PDB file of C-alpha atoms in Angstrom:
ATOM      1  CA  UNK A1180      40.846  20.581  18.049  1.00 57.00           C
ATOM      2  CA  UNK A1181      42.342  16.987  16.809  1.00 67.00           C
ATOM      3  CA  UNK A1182      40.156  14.056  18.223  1.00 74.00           C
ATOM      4  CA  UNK A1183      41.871  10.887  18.565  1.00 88.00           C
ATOM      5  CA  UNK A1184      41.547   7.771  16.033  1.00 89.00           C
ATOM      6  CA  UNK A1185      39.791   6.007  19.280  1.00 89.00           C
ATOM      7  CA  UNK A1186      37.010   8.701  19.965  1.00 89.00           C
ATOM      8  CA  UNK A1187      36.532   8.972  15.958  1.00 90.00           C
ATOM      9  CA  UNK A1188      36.247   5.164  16.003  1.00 91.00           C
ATOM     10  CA  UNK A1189      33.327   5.590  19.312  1.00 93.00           C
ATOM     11  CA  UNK A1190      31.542   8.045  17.609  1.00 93.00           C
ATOM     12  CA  UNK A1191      30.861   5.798  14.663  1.00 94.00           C
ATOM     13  CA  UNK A1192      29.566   3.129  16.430  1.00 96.00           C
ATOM     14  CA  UNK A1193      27.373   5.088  18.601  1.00 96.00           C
ATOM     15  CA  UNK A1194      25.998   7.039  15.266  1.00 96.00           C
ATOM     16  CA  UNK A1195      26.053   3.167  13.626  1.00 96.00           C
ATOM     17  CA  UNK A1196      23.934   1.650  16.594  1.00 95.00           C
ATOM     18  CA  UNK A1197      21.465   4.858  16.401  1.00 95.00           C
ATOM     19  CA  UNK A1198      20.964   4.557  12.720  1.00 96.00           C
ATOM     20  CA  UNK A1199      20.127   0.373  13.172  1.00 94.00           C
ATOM     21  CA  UNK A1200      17.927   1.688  16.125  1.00 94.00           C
ATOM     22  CA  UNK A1201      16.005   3.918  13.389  1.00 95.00           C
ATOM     23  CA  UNK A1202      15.648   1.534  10.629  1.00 94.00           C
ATOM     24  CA  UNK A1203      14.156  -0.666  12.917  1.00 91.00           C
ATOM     25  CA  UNK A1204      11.931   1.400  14.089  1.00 92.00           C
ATOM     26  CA  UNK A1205      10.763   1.990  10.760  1.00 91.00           C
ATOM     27  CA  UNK A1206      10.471  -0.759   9.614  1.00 90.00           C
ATOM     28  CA  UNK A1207       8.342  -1.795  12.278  1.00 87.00           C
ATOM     29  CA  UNK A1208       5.714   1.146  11.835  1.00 87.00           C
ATOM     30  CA  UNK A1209       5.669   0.294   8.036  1.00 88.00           C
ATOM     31  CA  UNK A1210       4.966  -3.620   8.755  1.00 90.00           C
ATOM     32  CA  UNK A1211       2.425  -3.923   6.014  1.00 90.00           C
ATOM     33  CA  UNK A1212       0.583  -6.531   8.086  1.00 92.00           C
ATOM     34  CA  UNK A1213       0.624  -4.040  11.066  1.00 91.00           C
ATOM     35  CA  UNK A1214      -0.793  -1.250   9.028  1.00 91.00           C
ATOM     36  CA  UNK A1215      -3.792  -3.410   7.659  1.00 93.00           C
ATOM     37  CA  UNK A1216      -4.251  -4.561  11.125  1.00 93.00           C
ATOM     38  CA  UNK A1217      -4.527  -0.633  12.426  1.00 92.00           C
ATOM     39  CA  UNK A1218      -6.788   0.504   9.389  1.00 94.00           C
ATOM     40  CA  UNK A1219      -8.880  -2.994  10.044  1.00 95.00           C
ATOM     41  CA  UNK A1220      -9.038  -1.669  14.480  1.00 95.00           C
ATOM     42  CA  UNK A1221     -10.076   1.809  13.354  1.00 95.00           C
ATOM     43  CA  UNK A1222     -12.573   1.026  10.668  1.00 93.00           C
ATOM     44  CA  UNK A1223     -14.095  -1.423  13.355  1.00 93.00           C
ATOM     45  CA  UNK A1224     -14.489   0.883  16.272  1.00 93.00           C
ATOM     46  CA  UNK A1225     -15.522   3.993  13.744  1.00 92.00           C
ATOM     47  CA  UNK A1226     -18.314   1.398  12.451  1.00 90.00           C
ATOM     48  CA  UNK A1227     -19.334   0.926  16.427  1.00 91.00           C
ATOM     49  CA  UNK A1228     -20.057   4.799  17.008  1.00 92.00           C
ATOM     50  CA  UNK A1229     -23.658   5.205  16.947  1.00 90.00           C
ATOM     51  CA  UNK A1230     -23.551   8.112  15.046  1.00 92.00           C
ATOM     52  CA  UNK A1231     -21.875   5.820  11.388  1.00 92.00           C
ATOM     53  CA  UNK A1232     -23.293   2.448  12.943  1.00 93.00           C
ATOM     54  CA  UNK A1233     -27.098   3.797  12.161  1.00 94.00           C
ATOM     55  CA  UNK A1234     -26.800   5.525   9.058  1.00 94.00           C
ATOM     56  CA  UNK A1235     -24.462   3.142   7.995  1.00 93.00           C
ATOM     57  CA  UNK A1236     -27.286   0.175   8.265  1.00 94.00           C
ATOM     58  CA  UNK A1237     -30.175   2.563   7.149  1.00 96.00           C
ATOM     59  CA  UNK A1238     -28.186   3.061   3.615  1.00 96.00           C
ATOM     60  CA  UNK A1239     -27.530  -0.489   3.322  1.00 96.00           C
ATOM     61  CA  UNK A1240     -31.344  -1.408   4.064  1.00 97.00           C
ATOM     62  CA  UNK A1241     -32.514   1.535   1.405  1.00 97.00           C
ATOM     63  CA  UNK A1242     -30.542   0.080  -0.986  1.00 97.00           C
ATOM     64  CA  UNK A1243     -31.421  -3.435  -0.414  1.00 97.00           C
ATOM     65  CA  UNK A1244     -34.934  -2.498  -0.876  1.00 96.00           C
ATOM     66  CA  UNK A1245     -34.440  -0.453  -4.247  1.00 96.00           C
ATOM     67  CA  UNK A1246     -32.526  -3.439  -5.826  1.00 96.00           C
ATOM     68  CA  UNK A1247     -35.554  -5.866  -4.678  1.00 95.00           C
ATOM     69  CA  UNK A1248     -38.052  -3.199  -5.971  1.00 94.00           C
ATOM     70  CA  UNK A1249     -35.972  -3.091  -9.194  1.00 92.00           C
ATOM     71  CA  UNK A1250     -35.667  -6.800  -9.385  1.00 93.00           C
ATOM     72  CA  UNK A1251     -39.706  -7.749  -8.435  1.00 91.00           C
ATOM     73  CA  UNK A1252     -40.901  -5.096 -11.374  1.00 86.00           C
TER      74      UNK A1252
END
């Protein structure tokens, strides 16, 4: 089956305007100020969990207390 010139021509375009569509899309998920500003959100609300937030702050005091132990010898 022969398609015209005209319906060839279409087709590009529409395949054209998907493929600008895609890139950007992509572009915008790889936004390297939009990534740091996801991984900054998660680490924040994972950090908020009581379950991290507590152990989290009882490491950090331990080791406080071993450098000043180290440091007062």
């Amino acid at each position: 089956m022969v398609r015209d010139q005209e319906a060839i021509k279409r087709d590009i375009e529409k395949h054209r305007d998907a493929l600008a569509s895609n890139i950007d899309q992509l572009s915008t998920r790889v936004n390297p100020r939009r990534l740091a500003d996801d991984a900054k959100t998660t680490a924040k609300s994972t950090f908020e969990e009581p379950k991290v937030k507590y152990p989290v702050i009882a490491v950090v005091v331990l080791i406080v207390l071993l450098l000043l132990r180290k440091l007062l010898r």
